[in-house]
PDB file of C-alpha atoms in Angstrom:
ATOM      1  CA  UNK A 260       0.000   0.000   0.000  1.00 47.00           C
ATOM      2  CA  UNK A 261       1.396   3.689  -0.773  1.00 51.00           C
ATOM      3  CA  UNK A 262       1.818   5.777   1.558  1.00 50.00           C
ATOM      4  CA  UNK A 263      -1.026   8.316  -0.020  1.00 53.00           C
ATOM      5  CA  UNK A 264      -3.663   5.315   0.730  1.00 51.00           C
ATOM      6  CA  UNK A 265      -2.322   4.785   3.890  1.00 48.00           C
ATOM      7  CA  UNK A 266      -2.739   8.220   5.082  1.00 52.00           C
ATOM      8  CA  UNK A 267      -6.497   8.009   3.083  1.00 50.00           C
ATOM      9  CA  UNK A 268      -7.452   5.002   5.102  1.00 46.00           C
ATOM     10  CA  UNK A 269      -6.136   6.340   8.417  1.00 48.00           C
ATOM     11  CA  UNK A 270      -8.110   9.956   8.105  1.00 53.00           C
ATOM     12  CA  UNK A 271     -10.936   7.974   6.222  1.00 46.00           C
ATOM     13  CA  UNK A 272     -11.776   5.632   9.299  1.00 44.00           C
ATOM     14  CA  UNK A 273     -11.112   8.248  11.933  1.00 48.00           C
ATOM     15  CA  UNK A 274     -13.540  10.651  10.383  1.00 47.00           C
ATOM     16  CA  UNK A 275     -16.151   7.676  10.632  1.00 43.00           C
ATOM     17  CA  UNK A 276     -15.563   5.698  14.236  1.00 48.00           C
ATOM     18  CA  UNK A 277     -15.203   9.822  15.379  1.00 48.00           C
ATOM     19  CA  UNK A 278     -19.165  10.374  14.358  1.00 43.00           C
ATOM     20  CA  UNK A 279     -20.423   6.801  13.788  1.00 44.00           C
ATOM     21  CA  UNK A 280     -22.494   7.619  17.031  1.00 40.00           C
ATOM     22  CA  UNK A 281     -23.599  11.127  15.885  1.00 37.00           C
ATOM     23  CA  UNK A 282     -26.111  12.536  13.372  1.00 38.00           C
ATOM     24  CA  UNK A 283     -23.393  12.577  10.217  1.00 36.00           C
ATOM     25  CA  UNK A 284     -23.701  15.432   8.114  1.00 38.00           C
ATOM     26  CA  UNK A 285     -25.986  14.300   4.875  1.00 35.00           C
ATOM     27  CA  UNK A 286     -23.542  14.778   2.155  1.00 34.00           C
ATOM     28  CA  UNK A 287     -19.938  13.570   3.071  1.00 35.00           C
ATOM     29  CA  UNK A 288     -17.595  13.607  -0.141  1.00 37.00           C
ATOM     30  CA  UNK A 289     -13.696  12.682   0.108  1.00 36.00           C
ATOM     31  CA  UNK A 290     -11.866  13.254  -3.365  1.00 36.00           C
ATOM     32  CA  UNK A 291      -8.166  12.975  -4.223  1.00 35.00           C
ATOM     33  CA  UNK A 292      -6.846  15.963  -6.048  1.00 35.00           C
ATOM     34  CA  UNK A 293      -4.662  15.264  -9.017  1.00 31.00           C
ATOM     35  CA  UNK A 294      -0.627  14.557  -7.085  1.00 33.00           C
ATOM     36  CA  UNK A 295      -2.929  12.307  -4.308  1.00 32.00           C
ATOM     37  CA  UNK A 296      -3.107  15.054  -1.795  1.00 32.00           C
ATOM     38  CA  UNK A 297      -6.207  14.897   0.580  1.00 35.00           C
ATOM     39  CA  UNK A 298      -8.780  16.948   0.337  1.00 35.00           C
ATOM     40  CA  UNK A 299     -12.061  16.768   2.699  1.00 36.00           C
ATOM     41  CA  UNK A 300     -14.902  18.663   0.625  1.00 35.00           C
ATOM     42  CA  UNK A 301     -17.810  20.076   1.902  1.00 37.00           C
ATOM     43  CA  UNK A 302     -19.837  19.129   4.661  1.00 38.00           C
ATOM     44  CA  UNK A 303     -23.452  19.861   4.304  1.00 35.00           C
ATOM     45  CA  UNK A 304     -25.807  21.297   7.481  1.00 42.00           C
ATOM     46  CA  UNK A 305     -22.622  22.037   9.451  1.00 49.00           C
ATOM     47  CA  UNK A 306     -21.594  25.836  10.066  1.00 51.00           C
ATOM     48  CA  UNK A 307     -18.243  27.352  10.151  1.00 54.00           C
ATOM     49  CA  UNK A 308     -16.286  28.337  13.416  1.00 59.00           C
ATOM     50  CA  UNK A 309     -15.499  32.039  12.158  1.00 54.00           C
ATOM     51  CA  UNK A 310     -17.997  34.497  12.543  1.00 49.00           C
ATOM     52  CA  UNK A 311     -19.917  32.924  15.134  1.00 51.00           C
ATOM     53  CA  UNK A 312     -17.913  31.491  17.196  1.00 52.00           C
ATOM     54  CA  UNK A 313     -16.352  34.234  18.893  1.00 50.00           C
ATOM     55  CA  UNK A 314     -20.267  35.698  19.874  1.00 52.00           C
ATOM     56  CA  UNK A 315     -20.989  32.164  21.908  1.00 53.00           C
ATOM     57  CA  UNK A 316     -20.628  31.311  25.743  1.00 53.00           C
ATOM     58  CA  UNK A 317     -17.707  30.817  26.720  1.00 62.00           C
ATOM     59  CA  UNK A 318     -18.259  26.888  27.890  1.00 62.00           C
ATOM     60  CA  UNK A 319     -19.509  26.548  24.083  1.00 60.00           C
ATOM     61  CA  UNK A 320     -16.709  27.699  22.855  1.00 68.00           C
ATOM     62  CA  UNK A 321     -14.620  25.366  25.392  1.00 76.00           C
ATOM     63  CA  UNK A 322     -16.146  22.386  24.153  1.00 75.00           C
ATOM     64  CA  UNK A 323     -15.543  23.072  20.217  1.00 80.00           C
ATOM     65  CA  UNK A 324     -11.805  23.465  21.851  1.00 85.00           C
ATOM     66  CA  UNK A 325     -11.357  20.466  23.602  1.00 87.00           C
ATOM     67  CA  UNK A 326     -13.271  19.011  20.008  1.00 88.00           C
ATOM     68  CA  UNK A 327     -10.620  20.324  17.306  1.00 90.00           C
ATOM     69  CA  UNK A 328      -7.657  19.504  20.322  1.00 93.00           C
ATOM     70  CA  UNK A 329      -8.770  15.764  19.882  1.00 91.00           C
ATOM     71  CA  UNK A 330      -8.712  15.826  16.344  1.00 90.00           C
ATOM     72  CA  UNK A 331      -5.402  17.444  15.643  1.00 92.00           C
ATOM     73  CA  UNK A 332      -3.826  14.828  18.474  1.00 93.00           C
ATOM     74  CA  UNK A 333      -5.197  11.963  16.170  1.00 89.00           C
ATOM     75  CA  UNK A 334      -4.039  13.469  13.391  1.00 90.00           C
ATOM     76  CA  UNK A 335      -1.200  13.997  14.760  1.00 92.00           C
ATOM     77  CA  UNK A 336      -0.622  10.580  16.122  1.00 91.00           C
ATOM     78  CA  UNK A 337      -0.098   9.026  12.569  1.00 89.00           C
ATOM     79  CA  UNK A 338       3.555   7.596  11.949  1.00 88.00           C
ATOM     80  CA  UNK A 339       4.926   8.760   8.999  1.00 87.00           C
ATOM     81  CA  UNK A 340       6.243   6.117   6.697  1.00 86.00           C
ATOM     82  CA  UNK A 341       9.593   5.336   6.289  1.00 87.00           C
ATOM     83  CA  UNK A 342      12.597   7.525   4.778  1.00 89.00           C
ATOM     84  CA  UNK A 343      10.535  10.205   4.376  1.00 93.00           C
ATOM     85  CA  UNK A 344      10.904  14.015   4.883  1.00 96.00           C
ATOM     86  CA  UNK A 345       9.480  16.801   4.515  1.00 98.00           C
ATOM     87  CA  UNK A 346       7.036  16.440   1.741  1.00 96.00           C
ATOM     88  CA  UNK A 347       3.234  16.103   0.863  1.00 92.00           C
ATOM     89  CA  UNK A 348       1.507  13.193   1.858  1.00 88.00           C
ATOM     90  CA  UNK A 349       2.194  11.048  -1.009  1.00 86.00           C
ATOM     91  CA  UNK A 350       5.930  11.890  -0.380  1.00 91.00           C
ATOM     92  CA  UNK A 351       5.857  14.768  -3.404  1.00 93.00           C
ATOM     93  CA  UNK A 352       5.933  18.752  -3.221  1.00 95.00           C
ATOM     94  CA  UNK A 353       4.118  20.255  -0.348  1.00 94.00           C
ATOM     95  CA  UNK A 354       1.960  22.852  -1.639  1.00 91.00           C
ATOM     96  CA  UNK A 355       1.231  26.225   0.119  1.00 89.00           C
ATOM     97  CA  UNK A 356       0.194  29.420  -1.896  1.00 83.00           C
ATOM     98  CA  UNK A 357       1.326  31.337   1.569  1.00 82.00           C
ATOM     99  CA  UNK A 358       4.715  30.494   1.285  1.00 86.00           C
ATOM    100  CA  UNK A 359       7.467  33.416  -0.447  1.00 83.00           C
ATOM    101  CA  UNK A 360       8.721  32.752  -4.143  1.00 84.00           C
ATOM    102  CA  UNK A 361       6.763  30.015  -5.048  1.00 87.00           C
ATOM    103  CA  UNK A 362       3.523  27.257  -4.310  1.00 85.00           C
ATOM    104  CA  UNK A 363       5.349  24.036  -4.582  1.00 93.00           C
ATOM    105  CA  UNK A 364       8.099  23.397  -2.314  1.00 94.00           C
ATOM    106  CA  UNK A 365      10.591  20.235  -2.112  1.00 95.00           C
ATOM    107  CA  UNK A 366      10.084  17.411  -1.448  1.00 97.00           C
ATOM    108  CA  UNK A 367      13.339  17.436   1.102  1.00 98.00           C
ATOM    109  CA  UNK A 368      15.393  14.790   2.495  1.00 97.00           C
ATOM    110  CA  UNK A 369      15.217  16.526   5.655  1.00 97.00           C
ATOM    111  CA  UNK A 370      13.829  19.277   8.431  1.00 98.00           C
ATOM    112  CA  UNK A 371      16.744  20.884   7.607  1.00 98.00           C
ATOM    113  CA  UNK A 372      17.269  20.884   4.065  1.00 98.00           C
ATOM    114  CA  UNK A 373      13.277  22.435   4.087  1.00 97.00           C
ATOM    115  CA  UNK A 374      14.540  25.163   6.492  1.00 97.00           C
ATOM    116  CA  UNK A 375      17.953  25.783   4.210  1.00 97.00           C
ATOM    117  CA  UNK A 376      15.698  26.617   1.116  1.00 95.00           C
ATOM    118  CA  UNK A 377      12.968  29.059   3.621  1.00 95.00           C
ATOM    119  CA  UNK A 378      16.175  30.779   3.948  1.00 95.00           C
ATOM    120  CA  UNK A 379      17.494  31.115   0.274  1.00 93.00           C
ATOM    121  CA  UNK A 380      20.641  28.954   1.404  1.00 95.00           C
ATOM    122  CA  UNK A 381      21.601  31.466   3.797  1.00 94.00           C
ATOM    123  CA  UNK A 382      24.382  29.780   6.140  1.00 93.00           C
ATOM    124  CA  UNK A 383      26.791  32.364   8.863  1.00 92.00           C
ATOM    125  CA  UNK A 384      30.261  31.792   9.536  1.00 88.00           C
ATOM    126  CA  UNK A 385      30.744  32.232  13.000  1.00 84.00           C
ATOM    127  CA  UNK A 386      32.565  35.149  13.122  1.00 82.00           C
ATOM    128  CA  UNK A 387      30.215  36.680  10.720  1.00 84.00           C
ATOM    129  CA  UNK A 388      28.085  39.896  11.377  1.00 83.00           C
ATOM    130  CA  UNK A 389      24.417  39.283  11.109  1.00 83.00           C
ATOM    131  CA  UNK A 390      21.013  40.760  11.138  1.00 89.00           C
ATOM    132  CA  UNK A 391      19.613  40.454  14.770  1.00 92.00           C
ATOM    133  CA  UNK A 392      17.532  37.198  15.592  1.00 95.00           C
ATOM    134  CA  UNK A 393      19.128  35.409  12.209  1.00 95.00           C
ATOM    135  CA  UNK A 394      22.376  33.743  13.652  1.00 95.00           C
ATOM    136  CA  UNK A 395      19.298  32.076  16.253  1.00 97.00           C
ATOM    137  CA  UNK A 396      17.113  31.524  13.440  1.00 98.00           C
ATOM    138  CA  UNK A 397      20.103  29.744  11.492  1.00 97.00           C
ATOM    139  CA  UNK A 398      20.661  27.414  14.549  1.00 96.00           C
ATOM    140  CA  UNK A 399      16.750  26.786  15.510  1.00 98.00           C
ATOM    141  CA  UNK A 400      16.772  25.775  11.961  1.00 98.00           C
ATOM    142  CA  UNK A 401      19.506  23.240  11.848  1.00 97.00           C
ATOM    143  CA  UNK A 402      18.048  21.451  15.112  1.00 94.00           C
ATOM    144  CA  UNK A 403      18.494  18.477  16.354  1.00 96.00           C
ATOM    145  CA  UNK A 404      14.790  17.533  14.896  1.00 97.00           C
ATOM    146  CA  UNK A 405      12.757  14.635  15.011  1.00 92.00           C
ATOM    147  CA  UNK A 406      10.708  13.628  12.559  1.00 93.00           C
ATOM    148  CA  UNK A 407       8.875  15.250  10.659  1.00 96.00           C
ATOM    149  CA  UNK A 408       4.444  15.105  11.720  1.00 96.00           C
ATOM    150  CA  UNK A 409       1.325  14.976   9.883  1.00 95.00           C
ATOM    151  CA  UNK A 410       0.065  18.262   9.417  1.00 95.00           C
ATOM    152  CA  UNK A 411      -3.115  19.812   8.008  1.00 94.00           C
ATOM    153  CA  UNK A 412      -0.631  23.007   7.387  1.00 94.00           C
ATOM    154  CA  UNK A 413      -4.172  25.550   6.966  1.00 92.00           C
ATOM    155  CA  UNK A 414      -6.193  25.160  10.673  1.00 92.00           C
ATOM    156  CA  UNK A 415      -8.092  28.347  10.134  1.00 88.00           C
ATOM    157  CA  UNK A 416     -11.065  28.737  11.127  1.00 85.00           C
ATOM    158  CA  UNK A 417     -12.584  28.930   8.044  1.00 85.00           C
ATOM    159  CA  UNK A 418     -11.935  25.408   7.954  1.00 87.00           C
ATOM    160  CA  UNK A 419     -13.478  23.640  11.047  1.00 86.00           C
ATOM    161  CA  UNK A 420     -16.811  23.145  10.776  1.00 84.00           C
ATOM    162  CA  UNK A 421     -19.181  22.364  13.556  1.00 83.00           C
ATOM    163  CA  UNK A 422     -22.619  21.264  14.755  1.00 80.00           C
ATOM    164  CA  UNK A 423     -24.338  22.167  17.910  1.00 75.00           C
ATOM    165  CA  UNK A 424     -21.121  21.603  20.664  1.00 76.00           C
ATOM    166  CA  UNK A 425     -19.040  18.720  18.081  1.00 82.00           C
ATOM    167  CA  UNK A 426     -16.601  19.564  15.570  1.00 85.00           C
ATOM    168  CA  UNK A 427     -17.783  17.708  12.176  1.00 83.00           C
ATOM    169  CA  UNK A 428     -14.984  18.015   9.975  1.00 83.00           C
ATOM    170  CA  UNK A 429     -12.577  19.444   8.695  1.00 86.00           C
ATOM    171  CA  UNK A 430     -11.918  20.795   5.070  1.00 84.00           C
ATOM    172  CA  UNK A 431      -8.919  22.343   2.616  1.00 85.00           C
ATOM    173  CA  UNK A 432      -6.427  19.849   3.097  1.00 88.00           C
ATOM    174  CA  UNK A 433      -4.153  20.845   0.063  1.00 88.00           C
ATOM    175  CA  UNK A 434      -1.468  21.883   2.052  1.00 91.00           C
ATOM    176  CA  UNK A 435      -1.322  18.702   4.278  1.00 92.00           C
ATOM    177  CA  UNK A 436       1.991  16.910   4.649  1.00 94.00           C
ATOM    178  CA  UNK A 437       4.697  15.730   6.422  1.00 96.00           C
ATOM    179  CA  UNK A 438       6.046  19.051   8.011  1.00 98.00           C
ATOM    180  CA  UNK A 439       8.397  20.027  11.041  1.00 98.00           C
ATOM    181  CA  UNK A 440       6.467  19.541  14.118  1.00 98.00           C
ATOM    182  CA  UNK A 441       6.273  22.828  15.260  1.00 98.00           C
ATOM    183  CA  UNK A 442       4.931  23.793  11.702  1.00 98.00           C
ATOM    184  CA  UNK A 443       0.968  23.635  12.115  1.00 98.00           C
ATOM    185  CA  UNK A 444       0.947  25.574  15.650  1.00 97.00           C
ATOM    186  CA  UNK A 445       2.897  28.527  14.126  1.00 96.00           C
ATOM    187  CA  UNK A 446       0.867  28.191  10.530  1.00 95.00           C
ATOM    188  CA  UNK A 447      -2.257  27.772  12.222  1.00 95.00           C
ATOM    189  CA  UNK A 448      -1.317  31.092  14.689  1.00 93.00           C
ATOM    190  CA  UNK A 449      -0.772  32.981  11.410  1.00 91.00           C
ATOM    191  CA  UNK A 450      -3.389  32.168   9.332  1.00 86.00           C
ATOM    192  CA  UNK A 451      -4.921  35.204   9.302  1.00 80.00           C
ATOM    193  CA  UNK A 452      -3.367  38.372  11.120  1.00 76.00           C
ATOM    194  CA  UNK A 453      -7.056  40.207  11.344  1.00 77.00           C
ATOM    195  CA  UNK A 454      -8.356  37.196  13.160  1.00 75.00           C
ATOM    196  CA  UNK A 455      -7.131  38.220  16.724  1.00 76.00           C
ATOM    197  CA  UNK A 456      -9.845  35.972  18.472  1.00 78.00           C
ATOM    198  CA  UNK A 457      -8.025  32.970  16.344  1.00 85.00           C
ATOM    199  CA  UNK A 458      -4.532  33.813  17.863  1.00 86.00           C
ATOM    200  CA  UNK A 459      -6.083  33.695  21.258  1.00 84.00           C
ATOM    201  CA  UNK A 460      -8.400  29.717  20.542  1.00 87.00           C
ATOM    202  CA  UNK A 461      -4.932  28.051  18.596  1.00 93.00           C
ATOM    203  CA  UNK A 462      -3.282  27.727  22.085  1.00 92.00           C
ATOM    204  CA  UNK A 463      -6.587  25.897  22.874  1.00 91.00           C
ATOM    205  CA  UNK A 464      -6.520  23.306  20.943  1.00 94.00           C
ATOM    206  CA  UNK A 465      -2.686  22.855  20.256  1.00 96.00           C
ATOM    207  CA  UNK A 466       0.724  23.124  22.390  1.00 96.00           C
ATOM    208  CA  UNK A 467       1.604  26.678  22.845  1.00 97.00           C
ATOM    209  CA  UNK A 468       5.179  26.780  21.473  1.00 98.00           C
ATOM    210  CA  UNK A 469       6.412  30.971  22.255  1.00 98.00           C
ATOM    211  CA  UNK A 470       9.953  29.822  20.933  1.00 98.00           C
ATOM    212  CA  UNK A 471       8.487  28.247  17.580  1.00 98.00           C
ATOM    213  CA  UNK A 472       6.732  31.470  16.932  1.00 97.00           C
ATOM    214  CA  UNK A 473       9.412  34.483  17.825  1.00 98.00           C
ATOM    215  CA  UNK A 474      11.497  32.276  15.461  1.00 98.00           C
ATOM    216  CA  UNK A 475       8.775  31.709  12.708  1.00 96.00           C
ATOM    217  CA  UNK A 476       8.516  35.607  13.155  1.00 95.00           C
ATOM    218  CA  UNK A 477      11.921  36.228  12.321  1.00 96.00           C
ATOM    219  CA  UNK A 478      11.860  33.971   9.475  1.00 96.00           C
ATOM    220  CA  UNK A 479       9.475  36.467   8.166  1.00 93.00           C
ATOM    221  CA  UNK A 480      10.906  39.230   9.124  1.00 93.00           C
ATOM    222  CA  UNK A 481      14.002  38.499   6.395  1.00 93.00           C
ATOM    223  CA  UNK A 482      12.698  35.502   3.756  1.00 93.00           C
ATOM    224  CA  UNK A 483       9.238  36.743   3.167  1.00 80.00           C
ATOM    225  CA  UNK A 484       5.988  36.745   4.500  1.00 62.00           C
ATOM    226  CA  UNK A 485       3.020  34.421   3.867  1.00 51.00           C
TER     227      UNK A 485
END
């Protein structure tokens, strides 16, 4: 079995034992795109997170929370297969539109050969003068890592969809891969810079990681933005 329909049976059977005892949306379509990437189209009678969220109770919102935390742990949870890197889920180009320069990145061998080409290359010499923040970019990127973790790479919440108090699904899962594993905290934190109530409900449902972001932020700061 590739690892593509691997990673299709694993998020196909979660999705169902998750709301086998639950009122399951009427229209549930999975589709492959074209380069085998997952992609979790639209689920019918459920409502999006954004826009209303942010105007429930507060215990409402808790429980959606403790929902999408559950998900991304599963999620999470699956092992990537052998020898590979950083790359989409079939083990081919991650794609991501937000990225500088260009939409397909890679595949990589490694965390850090992904982080060498974020940075255009850039390596210091140690007695070299640099920029502040980029000789402790430079050595955040080059680790020690482990390996890389199943990521959705686009948690906004645009895409996590909801009925009543139970997360339903969730959709857009172009950019999914095999990414570093701080990679869908600081993605998801960024998503969307005029979404300040989404900031605030990412450290909610995944491991706050301040280091992860000053350094994502300074990776932005000098190789491009989003």
């Amino acid at each position: 079995m590739t690892s593509s329909a691997i990673i299709r049976t694993q998020v196909i059977v979660w999705a169902r034992c998750r709301h086998c005892s639950q009122d399951f949306p009427s229209r549930l379509h999975w589709r492959m795109s074209v380069n085998v990437r997952i992609k979790y189209l639209a689920v019918m009678g459920t409502i999006v997170l954004s826009g209303s969220c942010c105007k429930r109770a507060a215990q409402y919102v808790t429980w959606l929370m403790v929902d999408t935390k559950i998900i991304t742990a599963e999620l999470r949870s699956i092992i990537a297969p052998g020898g590979i890197g950083v790359a989409n889920v079939d083990g081919g180009p991650i794609f991501d539109q937000r990225l500088p320069d260009k939409s397909f990145w890679g595949p990589f061998a490694t965390i850090q050969d992904f982080h060498r080409e974020l940075r255009h290359g850039l390596e210091l010499r140690d007695n070299e003068e640099a920029f502040p923040g980029l000789r402790e970019l430079i050595e955040f990127h080059n680790g020690p890592w482990q390996r890389p973790v199943f990521t959705h790479g686009d948690l906004s919440s645009l895409n996590i969809m909801a009925v009543d108090d139970k997360v339903t699904g969730i959709v857009d899962w172009e950019s999914a891969g095999w990414m570093p594993p701080y990679w869908e905290y600081t993605s998801a934190w960024n998503v969307n810079p005029h979404n300040v109530f989404w900031r605030d409900a990412v450290d909610g449902f995944l491991t706050p990681l301040p280091h992860e972001l000053e350094m994502e932020t300074i990776r932005r700061q000098y190789f491009g933005e989003f």
